[in-house]
Coordinates of N, CA, C and O in Angstrom, one line a residue:
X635 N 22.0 14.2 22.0 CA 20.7 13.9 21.6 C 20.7 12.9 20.4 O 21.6 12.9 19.5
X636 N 19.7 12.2 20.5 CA 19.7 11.2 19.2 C 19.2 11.7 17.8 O 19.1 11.0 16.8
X637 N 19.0 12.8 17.8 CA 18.1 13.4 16.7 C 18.9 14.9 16.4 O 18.5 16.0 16.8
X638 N 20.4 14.6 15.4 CA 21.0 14.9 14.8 C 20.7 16.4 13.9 O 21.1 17.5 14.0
X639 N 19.9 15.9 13.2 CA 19.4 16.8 12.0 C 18.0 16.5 11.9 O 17.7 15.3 12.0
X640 N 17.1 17.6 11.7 CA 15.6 17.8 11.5 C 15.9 18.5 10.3 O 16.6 19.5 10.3
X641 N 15.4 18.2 9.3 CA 15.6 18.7 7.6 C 14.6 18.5 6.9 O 14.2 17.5 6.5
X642 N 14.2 20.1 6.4 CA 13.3 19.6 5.5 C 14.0 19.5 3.9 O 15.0 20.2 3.6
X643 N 13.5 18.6 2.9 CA 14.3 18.9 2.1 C 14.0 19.8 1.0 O 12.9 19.9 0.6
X644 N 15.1 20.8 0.3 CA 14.3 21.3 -0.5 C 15.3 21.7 -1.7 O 15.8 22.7 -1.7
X645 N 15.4 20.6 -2.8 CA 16.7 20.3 -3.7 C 16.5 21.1 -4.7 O 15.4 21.4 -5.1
X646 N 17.7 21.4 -5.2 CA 17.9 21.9 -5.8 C 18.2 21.2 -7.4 O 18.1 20.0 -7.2
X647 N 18.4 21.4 -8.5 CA 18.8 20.5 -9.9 C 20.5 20.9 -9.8 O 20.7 21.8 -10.6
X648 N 21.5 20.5 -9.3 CA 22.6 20.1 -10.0 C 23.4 19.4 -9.7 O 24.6 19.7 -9.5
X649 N 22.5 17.7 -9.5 CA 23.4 16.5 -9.6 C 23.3 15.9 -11.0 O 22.3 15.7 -11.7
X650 N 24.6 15.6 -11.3 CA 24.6 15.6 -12.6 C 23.3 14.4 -13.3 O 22.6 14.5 -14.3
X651 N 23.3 13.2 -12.3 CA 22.1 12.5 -12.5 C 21.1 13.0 -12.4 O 20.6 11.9 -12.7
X652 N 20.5 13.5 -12.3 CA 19.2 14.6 -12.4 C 18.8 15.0 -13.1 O 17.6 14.9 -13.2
X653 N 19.9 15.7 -14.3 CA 19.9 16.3 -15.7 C 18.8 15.7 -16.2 O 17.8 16.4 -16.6
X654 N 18.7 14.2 -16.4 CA 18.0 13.8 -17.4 C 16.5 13.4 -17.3 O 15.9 13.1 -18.3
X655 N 15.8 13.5 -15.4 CA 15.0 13.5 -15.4 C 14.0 14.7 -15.5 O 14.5 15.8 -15.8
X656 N 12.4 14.5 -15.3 CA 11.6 15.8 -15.2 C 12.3 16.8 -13.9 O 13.2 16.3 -13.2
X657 N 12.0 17.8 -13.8 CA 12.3 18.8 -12.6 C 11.4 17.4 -11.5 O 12.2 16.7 -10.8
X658 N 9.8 17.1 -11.3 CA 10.1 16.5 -9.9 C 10.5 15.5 -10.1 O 11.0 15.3 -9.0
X659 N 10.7 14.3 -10.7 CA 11.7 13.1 -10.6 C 13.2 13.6 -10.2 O 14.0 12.8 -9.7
X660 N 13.4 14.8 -10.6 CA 15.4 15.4 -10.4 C 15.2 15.3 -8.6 O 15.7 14.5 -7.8
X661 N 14.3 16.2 -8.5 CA 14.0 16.8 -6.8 C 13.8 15.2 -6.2 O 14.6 14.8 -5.4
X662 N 13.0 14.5 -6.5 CA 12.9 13.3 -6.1 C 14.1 12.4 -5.4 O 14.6 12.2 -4.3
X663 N 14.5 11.9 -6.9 CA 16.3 11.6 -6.6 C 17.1 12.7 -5.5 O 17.8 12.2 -4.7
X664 N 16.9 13.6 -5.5 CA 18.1 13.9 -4.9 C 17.4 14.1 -3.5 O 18.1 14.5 -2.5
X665 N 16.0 13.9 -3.2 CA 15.9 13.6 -1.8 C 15.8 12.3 -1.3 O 15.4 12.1 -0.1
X666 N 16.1 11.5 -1.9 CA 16.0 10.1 -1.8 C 17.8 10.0 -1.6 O 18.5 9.4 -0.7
X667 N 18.1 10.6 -2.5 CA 19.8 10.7 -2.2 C 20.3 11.5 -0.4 O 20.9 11.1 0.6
X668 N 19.6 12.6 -0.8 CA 20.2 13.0 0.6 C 19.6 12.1 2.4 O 20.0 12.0 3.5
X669 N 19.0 11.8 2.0 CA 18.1 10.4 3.0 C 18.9 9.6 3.1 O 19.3 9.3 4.2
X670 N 19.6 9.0 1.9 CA 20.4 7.7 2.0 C 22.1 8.3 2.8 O 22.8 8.0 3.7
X671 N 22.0 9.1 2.2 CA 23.6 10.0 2.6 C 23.3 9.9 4.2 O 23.8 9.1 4.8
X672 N 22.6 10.8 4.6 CA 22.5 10.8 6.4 C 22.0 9.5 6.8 O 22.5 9.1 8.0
X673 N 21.3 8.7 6.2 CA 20.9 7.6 7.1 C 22.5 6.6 7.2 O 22.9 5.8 8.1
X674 N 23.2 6.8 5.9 CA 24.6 5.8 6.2 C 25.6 6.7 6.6 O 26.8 6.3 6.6
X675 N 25.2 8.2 7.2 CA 26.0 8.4 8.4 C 25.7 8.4 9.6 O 26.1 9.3 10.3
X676 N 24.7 7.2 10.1 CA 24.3 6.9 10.8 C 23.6 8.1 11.9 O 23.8 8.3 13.1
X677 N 22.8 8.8 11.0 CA 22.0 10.0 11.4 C 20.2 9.3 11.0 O 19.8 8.8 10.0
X678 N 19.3 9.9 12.6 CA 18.5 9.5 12.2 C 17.7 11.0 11.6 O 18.1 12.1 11.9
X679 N 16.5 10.7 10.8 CA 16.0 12.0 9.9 C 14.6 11.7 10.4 O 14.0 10.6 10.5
X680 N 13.9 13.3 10.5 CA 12.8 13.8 10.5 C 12.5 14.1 9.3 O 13.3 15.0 9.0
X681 N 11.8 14.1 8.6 CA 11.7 14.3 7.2 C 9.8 15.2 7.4 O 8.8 14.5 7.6
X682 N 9.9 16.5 7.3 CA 8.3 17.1 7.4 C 8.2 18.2 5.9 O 9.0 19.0 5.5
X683 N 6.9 17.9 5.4 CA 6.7 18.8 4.3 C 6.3 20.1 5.1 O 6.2 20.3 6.3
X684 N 6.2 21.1 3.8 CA 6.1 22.2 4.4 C 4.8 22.5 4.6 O 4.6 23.7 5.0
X685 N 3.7 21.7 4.5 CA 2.5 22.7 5.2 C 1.8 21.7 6.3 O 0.6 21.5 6.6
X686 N 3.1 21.3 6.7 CA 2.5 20.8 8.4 C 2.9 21.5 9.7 O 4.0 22.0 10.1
X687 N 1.5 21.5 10.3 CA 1.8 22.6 11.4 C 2.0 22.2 12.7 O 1.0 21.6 13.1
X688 N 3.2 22.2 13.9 CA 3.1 22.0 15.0 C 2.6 22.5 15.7 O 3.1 23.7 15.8
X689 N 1.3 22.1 16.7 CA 1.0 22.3 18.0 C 1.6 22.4 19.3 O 1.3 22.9 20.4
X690 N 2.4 22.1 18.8 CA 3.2 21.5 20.2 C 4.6 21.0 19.9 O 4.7 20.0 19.1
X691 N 5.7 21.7 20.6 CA 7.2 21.1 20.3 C 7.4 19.5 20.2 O 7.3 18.8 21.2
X692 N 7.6 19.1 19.1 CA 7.2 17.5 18.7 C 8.9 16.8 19.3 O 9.1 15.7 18.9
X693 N 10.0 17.2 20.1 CA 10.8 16.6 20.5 C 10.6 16.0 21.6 O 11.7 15.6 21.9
X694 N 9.8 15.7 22.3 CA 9.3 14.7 23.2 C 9.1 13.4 22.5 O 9.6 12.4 22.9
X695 N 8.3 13.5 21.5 CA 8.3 12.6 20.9 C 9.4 11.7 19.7 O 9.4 10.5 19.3
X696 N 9.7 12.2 19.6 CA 11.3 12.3 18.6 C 12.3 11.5 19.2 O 13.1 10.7 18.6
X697 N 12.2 12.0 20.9 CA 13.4 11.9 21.8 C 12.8 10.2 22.3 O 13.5 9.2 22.6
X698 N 11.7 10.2 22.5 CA 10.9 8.9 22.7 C 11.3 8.0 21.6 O 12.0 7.0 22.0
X699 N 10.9 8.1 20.3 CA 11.1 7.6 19.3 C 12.5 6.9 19.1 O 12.5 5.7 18.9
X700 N 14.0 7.7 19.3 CA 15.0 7.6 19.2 C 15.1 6.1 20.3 O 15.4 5.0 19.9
X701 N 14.7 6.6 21.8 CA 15.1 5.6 22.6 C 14.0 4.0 22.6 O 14.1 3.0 23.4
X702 N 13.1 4.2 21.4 CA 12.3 2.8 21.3 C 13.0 2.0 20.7 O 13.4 2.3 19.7
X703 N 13.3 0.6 21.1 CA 14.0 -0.5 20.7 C 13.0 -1.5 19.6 O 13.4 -2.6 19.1
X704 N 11.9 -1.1 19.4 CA 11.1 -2.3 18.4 C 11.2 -1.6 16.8 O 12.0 -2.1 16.0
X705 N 10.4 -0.5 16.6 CA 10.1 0.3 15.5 C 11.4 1.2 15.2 O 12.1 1.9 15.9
X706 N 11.4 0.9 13.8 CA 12.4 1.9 12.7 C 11.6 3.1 12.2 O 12.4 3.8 11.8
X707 N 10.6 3.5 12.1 CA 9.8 4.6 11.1 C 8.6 5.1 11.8 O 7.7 4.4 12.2
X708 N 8.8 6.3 12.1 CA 6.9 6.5 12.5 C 6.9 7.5 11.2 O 7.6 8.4 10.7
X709 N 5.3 6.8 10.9 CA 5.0 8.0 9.8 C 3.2 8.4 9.8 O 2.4 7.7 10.3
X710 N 3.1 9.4 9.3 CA 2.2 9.8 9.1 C 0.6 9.3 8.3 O 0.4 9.3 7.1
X711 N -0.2 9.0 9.1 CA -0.9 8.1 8.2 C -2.0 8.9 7.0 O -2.5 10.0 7.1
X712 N -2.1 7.9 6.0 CA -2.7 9.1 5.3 C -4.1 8.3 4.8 O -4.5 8.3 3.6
X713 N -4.7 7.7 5.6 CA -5.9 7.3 5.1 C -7.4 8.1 6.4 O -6.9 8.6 7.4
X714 N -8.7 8.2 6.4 CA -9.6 8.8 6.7 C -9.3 8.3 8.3 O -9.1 9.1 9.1
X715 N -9.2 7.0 8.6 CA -9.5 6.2 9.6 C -8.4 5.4 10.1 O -7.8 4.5 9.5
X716 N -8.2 5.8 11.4 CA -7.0 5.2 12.3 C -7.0 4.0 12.2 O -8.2 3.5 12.3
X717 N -5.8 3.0 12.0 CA -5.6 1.3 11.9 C -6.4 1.2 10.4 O -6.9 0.1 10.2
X718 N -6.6 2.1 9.4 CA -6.2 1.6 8.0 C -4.7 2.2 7.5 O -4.4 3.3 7.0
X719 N -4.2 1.2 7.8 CA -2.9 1.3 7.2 C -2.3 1.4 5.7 O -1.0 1.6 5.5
X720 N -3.1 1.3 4.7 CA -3.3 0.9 3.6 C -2.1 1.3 2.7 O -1.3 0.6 2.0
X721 N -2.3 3.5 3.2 CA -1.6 4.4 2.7 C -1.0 5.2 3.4 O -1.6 6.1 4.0
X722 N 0.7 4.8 3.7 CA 1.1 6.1 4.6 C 1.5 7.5 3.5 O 1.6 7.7 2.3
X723 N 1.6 8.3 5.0 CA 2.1 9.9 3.8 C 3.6 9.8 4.6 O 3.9 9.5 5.7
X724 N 4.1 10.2 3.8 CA 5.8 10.7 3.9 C 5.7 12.5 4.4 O 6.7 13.0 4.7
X725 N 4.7 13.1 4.5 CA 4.8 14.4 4.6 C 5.1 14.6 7.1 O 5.1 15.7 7.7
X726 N 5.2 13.6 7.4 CA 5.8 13.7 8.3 C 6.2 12.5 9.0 O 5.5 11.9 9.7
X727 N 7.8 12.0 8.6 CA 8.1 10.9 8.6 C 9.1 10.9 9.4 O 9.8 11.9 9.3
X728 N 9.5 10.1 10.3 CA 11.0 9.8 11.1 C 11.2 8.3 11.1 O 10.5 7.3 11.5
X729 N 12.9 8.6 10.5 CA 13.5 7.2 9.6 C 14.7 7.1 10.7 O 15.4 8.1 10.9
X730 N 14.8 5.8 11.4 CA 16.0 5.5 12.2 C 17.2 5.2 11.3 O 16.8 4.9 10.2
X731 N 18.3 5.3 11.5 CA 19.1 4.9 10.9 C 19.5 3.3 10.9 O 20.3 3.1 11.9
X732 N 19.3 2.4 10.5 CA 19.8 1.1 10.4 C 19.9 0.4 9.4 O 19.0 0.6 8.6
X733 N 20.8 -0.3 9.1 CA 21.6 -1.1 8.2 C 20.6 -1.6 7.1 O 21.0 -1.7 5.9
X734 N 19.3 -2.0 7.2 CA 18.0 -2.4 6.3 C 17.7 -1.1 5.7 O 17.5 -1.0 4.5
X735 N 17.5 -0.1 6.6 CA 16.9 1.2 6.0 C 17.8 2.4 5.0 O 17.5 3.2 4.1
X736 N 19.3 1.8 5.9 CA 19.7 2.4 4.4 C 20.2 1.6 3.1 O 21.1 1.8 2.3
X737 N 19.5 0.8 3.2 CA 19.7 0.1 2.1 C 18.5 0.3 1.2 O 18.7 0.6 0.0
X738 N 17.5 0.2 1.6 CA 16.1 0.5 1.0 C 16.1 1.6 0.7 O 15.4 1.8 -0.3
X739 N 16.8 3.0 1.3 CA 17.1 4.2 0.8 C 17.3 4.1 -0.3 O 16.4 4.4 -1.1
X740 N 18.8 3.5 -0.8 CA 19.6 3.9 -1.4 C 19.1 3.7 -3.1 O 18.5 2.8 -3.7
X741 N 19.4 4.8 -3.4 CA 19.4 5.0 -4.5 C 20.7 5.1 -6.1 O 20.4 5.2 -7.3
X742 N 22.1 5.0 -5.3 CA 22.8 4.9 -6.1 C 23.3 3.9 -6.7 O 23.7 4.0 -7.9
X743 N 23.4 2.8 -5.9 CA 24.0 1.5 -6.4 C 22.8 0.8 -7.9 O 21.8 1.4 -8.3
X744 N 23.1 0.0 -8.3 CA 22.3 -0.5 -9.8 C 21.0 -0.9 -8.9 O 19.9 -0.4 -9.2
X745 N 21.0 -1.6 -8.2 CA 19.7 -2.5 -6.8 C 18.7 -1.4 -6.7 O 17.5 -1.6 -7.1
X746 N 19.2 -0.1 -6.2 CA 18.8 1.3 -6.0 C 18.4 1.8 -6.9 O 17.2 1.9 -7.1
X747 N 19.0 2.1 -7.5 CA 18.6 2.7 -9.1 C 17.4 1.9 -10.1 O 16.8 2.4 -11.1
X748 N 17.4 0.6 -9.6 CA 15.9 0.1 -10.4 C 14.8 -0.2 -9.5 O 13.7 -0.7 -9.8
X749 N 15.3 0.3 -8.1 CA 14.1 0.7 -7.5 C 13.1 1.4 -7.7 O 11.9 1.3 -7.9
X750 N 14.4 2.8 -7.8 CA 14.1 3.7 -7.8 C 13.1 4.2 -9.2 O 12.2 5.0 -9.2
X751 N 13.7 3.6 -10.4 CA 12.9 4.0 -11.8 C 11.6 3.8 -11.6 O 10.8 4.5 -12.1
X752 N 11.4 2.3 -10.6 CA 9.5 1.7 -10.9 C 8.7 2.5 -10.4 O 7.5 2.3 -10.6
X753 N 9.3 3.9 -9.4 CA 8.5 4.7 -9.0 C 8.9 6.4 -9.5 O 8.2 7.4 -9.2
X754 N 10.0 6.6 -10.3 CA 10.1 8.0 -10.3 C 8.6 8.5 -11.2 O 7.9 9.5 -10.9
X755 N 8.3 7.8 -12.0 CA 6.8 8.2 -12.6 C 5.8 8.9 -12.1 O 5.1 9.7 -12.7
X756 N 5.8 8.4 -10.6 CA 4.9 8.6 -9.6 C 5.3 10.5 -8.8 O 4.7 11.3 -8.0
X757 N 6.6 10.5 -9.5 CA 7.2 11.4 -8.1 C 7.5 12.0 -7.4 O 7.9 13.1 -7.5
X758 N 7.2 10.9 -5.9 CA 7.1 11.3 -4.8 C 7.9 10.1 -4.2 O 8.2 9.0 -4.7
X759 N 8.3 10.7 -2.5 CA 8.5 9.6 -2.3 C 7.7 9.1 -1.3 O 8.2 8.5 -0.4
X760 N 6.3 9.1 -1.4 CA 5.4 8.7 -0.8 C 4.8 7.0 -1.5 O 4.2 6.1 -1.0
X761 N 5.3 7.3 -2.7 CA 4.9 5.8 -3.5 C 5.8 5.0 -3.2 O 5.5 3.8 -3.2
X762 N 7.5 5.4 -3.0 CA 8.4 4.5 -2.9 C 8.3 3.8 -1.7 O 8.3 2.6 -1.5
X763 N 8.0 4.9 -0.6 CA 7.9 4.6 0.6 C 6.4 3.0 0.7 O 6.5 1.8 0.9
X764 N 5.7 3.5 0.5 CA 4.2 2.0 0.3 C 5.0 1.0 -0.2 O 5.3 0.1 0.5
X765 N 5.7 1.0 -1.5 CA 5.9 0.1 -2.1 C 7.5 -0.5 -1.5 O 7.8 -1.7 -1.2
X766 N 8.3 0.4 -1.3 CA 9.4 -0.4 -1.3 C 9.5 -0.6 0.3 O 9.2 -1.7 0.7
X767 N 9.9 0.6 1.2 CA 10.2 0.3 2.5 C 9.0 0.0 3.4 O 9.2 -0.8 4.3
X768 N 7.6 0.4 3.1 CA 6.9 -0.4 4.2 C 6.4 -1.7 4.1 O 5.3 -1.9 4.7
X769 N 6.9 -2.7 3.4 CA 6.7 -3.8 3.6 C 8.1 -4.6 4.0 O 8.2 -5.8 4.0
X770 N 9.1 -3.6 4.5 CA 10.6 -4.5 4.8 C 10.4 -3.6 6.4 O 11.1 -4.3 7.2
X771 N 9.9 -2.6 6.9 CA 10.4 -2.3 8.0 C 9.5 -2.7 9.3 O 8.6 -3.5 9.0
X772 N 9.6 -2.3 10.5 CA 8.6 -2.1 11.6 C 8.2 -0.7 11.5 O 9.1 0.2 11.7
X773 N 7.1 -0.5 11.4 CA 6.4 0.6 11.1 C 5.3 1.4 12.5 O 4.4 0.8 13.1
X774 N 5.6 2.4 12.8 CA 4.6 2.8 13.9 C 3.6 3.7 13.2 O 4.2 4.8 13.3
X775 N 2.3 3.8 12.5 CA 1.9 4.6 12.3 C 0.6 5.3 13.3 O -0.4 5.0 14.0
X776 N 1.3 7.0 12.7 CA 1.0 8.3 13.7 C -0.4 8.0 13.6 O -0.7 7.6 12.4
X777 N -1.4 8.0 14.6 CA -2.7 8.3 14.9 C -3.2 9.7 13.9 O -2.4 10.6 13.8
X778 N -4.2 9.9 13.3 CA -4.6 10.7 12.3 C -5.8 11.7 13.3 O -6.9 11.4 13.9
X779 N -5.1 13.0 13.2 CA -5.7 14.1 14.4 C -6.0 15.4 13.3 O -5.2 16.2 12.8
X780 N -7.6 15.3 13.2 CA -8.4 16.0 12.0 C -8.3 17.4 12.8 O -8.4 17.1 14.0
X781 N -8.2 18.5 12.6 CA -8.2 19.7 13.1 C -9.5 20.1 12.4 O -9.7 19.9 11.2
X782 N -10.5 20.6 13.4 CA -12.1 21.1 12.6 C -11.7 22.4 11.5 O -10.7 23.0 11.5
X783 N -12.6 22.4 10.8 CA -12.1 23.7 9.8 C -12.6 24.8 10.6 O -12.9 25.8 9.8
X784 N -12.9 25.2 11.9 CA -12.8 26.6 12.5 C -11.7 26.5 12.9 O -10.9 27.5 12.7
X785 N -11.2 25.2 13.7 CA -9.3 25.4 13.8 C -8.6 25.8 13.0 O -8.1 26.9 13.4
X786 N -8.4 25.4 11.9 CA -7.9 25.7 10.7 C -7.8 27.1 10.1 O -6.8 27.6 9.7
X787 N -9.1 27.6 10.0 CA -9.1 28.8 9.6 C -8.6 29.8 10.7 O -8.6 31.0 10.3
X788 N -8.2 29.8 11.7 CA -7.6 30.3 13.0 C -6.5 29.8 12.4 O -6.1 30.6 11.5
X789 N -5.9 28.8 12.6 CA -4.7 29.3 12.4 C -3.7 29.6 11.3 O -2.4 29.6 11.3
X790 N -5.0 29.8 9.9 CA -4.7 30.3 9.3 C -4.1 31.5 9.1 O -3.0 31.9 8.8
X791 N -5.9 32.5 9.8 CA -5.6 33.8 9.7 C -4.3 34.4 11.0 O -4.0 35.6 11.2
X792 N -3.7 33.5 11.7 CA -2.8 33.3 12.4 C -1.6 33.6 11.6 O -1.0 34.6 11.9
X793 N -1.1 32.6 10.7 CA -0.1 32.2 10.0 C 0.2 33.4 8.8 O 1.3 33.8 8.5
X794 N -1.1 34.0 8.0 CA -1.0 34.8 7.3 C -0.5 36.6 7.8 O 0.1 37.4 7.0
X795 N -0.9 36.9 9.2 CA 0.0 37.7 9.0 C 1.3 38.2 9.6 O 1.9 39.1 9.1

């Protein structure tokens, strides 16, 4: 299968570079690190926060994804209205592995490392993502599928017990 590892990330503080940032700039860095790590072991990454819910087993789509030859990234769109692209969300993202992308990862080298400062402010990597990688990659962004708030509360009271 082309789809290696599905990970969510959820870091921990003890790289020594870390030390000196806030707790979420530390967490930041070290998921921007662990991204770069698997993408230059030529692993491709699903990257999902934790309060997104699947409907439906999303490896159909994954497995589709892997075998498309145009697009590097599908991600999640995060504006009201499909084809405004303006702002994506990183909270459900899949990153191909390729030679561009882990470069835009990376965060260790000095290139990386002052990328990375113009946004740890912000930190997330949802700003790095706007600013740095979607304007260097082919981008597929996910169609935006509003669940009504009676869905929601279903599968809330679902989830809660």
């Amino acid at each position: 299968k082309c789809v290696n590892y599905i990970m969510k990330v959820s870091p921990i503080l003890e790289k020594t570079e870390c030390k000196k940032l806030s707790k979420n700039g530390a967490q930041y860095f070290q998921q921007k690190y662990v991204l770069s790590v698997f993408l230059s072991l030529d692993k491709n990454i699903l990257l999902v926060d934790g309060d997104i819910v699947f409907l439906k087993d999303p490896m159909n789509e994954i497995e589709e994804w892997c075998r498309d030859k145009i697009y590097d990234v599908w991600i999640q769109n995060d504006s009201q209205r499909n084809g405004d692209n303006t702002n994506m969300c990183t909270g459900y993202l899949f990153i191909k592995s390729k030679p561009h992308l882990i470069e835009l990862y990376d965060c260790i080298s000095e290139k990386g490392q002052k990328k990375y400062s113009e946004c740890v402010f912000d930190n997330n990597d949802q700003s790095y993502f706007n600013k740095f990688v979607k304007p260097r990659c082919l981008m597929f962004p996910l169609r935006l599928e509003m669940i009504s708030v009676k869905m929601f509360l279903v599968l809330w009271t679902i989830l809660k017990r």
